[in-house]
GROMACS .gro file of C-alpha atoms in nm:
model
  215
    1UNK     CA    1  13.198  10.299  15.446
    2UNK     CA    2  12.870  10.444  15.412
    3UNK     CA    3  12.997  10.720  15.158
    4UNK     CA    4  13.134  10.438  14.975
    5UNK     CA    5  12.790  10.227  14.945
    6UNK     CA    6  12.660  10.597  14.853
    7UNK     CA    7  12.939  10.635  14.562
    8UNK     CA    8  12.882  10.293  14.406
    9UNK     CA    9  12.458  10.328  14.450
   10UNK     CA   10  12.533  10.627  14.234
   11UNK     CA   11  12.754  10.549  13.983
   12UNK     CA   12  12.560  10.231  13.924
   13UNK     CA   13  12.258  10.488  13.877
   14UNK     CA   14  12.453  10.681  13.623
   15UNK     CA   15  12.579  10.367  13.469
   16UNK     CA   16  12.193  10.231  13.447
   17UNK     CA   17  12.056  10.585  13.327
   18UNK     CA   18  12.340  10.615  13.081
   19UNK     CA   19  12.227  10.246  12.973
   20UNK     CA   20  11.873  10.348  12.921
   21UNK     CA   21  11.927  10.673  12.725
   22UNK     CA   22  12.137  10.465  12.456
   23UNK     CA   23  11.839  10.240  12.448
   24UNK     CA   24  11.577  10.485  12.358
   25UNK     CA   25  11.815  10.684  12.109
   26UNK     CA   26  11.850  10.339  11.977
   27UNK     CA   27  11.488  10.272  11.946
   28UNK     CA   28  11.440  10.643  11.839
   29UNK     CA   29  11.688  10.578  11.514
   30UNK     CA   30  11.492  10.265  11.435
   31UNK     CA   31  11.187  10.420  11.447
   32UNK     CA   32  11.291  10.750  11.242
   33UNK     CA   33  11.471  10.458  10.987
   34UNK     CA   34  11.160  10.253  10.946
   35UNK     CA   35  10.928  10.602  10.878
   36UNK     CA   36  11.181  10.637  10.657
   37UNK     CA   37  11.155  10.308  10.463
   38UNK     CA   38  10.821  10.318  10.475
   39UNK     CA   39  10.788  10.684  10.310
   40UNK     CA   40  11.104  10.579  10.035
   41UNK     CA   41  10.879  10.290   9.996
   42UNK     CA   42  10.532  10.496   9.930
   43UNK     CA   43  10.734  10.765   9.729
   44UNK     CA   44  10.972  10.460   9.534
   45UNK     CA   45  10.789  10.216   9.339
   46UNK     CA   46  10.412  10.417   9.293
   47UNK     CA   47  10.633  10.705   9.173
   48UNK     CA   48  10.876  10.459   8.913
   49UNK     CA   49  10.555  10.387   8.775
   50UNK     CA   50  10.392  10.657   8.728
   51UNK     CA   51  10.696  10.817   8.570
   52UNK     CA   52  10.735  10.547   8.360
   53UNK     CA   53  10.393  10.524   8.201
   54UNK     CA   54  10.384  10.930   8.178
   55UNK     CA   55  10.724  10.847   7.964
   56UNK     CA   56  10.533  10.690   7.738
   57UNK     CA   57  10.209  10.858   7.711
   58UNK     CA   58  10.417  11.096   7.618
   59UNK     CA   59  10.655  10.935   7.358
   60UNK     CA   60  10.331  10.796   7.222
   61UNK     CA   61  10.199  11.176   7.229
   62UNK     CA   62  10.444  11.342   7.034
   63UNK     CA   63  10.404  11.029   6.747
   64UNK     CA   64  10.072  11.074   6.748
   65UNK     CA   65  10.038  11.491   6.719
   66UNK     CA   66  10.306  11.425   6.395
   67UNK     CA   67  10.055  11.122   6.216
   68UNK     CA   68   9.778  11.406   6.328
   69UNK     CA   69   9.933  11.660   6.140
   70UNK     CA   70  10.011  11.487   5.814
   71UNK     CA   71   9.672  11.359   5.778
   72UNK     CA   72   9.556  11.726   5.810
   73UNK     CA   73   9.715  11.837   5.493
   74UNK     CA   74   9.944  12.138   5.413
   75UNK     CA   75   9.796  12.386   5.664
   76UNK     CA   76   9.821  12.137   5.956
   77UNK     CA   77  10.151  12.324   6.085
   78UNK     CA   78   9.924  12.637   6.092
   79UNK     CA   79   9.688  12.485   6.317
   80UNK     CA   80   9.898  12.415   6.599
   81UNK     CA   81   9.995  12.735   6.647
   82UNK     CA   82   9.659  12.898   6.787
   83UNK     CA   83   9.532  12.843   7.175
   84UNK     CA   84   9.163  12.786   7.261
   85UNK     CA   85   9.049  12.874   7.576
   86UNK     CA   86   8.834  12.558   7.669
   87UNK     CA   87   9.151  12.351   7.611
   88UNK     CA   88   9.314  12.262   8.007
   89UNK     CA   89   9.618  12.454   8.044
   90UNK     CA   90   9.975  12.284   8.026
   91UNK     CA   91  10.106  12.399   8.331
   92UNK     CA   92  10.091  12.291   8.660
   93UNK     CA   93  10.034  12.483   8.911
   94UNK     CA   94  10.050  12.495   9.318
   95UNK     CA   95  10.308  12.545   9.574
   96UNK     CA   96  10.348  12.244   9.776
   97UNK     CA   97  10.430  11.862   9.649
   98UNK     CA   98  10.070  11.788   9.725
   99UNK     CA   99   9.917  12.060   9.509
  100UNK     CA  100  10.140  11.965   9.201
  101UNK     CA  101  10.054  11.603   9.235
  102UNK     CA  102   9.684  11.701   9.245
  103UNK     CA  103   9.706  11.942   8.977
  104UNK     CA  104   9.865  11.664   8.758
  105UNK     CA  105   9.576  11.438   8.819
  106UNK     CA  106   9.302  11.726   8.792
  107UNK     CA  107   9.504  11.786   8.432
  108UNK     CA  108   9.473  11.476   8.332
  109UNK     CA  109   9.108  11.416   8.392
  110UNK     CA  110   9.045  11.743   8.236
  111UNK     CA  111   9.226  11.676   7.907
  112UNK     CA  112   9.044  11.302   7.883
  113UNK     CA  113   8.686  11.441   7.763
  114UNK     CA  114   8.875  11.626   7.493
  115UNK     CA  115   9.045  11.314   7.395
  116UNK     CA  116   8.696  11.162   7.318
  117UNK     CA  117   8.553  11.444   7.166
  118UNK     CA  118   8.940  11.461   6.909
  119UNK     CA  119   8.820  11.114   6.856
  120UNK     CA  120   8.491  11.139   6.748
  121UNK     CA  121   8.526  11.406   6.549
  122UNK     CA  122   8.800  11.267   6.323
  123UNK     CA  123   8.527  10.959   6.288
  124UNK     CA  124   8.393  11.198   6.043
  125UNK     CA  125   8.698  11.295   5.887
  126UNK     CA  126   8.930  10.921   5.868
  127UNK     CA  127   8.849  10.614   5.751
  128UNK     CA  128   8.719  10.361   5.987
  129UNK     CA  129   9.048  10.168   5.982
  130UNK     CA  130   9.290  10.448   6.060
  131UNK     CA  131   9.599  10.399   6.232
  132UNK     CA  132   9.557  10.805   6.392
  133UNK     CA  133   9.224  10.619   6.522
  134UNK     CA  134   9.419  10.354   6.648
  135UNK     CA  135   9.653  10.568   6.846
  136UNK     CA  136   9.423  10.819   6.946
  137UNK     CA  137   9.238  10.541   7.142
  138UNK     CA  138   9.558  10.403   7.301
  139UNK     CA  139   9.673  10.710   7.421
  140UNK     CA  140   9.354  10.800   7.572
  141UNK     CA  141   9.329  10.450   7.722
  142UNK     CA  142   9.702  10.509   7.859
  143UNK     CA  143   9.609  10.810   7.976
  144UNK     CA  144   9.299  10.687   8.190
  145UNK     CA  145   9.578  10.436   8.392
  146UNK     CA  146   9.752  10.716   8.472
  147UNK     CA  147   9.488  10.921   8.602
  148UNK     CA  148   9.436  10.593   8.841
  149UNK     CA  149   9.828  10.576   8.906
  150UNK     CA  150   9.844  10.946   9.031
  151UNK     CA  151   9.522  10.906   9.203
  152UNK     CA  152   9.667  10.576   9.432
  153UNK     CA  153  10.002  10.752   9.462
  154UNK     CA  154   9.869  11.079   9.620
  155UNK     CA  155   9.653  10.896   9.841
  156UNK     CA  156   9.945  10.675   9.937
  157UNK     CA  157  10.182  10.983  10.040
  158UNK     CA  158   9.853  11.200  10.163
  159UNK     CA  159   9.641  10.986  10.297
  160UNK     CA  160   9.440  11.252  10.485
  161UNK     CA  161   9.364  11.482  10.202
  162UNK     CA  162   9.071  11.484   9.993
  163UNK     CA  163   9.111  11.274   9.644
  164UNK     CA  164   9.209  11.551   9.293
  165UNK     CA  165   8.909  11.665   9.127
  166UNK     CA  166   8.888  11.869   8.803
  167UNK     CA  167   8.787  12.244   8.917
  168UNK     CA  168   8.459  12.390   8.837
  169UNK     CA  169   8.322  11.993   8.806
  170UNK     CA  170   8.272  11.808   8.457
  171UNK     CA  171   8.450  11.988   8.136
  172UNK     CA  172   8.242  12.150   7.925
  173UNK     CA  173   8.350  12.067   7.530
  174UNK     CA  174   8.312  12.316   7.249
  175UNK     CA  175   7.966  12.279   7.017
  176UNK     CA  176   8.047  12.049   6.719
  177UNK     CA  177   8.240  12.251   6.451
  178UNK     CA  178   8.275  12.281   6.078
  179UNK     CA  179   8.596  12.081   5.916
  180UNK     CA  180   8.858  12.347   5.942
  181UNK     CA  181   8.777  12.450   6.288
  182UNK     CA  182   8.782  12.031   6.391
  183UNK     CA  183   9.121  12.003   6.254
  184UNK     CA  184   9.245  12.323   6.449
  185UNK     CA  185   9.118  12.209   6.761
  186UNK     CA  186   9.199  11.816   6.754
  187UNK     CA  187   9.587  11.989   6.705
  188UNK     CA  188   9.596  12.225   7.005
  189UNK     CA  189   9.440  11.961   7.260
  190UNK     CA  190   9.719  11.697   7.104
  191UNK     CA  191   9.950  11.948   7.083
  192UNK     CA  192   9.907  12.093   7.413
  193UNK     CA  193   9.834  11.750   7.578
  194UNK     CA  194  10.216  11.645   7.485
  195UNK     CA  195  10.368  11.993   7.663
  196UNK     CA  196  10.136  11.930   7.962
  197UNK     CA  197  10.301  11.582   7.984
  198UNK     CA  198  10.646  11.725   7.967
  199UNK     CA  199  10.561  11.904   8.224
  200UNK     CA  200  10.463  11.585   8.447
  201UNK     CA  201  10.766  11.423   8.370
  202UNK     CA  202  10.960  11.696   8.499
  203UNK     CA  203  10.774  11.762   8.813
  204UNK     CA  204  10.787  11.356   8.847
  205UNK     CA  205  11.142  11.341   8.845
  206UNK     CA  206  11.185  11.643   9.068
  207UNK     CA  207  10.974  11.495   9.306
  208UNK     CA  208  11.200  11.151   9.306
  209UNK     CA  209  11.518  11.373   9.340
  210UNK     CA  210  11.389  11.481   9.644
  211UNK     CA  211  11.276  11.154   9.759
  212UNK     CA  212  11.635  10.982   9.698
  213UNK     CA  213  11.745  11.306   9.926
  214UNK     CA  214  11.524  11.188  10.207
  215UNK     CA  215  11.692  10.884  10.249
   0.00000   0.00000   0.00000
């Protein structure tokens, strides 16, 4: 009789240890699912819109860089085809996600002060009531908002790493220059502005790839 009692005492301990160990794999999966959600949720909606708006910065871009050009005259083609060293390079660089994002963002701040400087240069060059005028200052306003969208969404998915900041501090523009060399150098920035944000774009989208793998 005894050995009996002892049987049933322990199979109602395995039966009761059994019991909790589904439990806490239960409340293990819900946990791992709601990190989960939570880090679809971080990488979802910040990252649609960022995409988005880098969509059409640069659709906006590539309009803009063609009006650019045939305001320039016959040489303008020529123009685009040179490099200047104090213009931010196109590429983004860095290994991990959090180094591309940041490099995105340190791009884009980096290519803003050029923006303004395009701009007031071709003050001197364009009538007050250009349309290039027009569009230069919408897509360097556009371009502002997504410095701030990149800026919320890294912080968002690294919340314990310090916020993107241009290397080497503020950007140091060129002196002002004589009419030819204006017009060469308001082409590369626009020019290279619109292959650094085809470059976003594509790190964007691999990033959300690997996001909708996560899940």
């Amino acid at each position: 009789m005894n050995g009996h009692v002892k049987s049933m005492h322990f199979q109602l301990c395995m039966e009761a240890a059994a019991t909790l160990l589904s439990l806490l794999l239960i409340m293990a999966v819900d946990s791992t699912r709601g990190v989960a959600a939570s880090s679809n949720q971080e990488c979802g909606n910040p990252l649609l819109q960022t995409l988005r708006l880098t969509k059409l910065i640069r659709m906006e871009s590539v309009e803009l860089l063609r009006k650019y050009k045939a305001s320039q005259g016959e040489l303008s083609e020529l123009f685009c085809k040179g490099s200047l060293s104090e213009v931010p390079d196109p590429n983004i660089s860095g290994l991990e996600s959090s180094q591309r994002i940041a490099s995105i963002s340190m791009q884009l701040q980096a290519f803003l002060p050029h923006f303004k400087w395009v701009y007031e240069q071709q003050t001197d060059l364009l009538s007050p009531t250009s349309l290039l005028l027009d569009q230069l200052s919408t897509v360097r306003a556009r371009s502002r908002d997504l410095v701030a969208l990149v800026n919320n969404f890294y912080r968002d998915l690294f919340p314990n790493l310090p916020a993107p900041e241009p290397a080497g501090g503020p950007t140091t523009l060129p002196p002002r220059k004589n009419y030819f060399q204006q017009k060469l150098y308001g082409c590369i920035v626009l020019k290279t502005y619109k292959d650094f944000l085809f470059n976003a774009i594509e790190e964007l989208r691999s990033l959300k790839t690997r996001c909708a793998g996560g899940r």
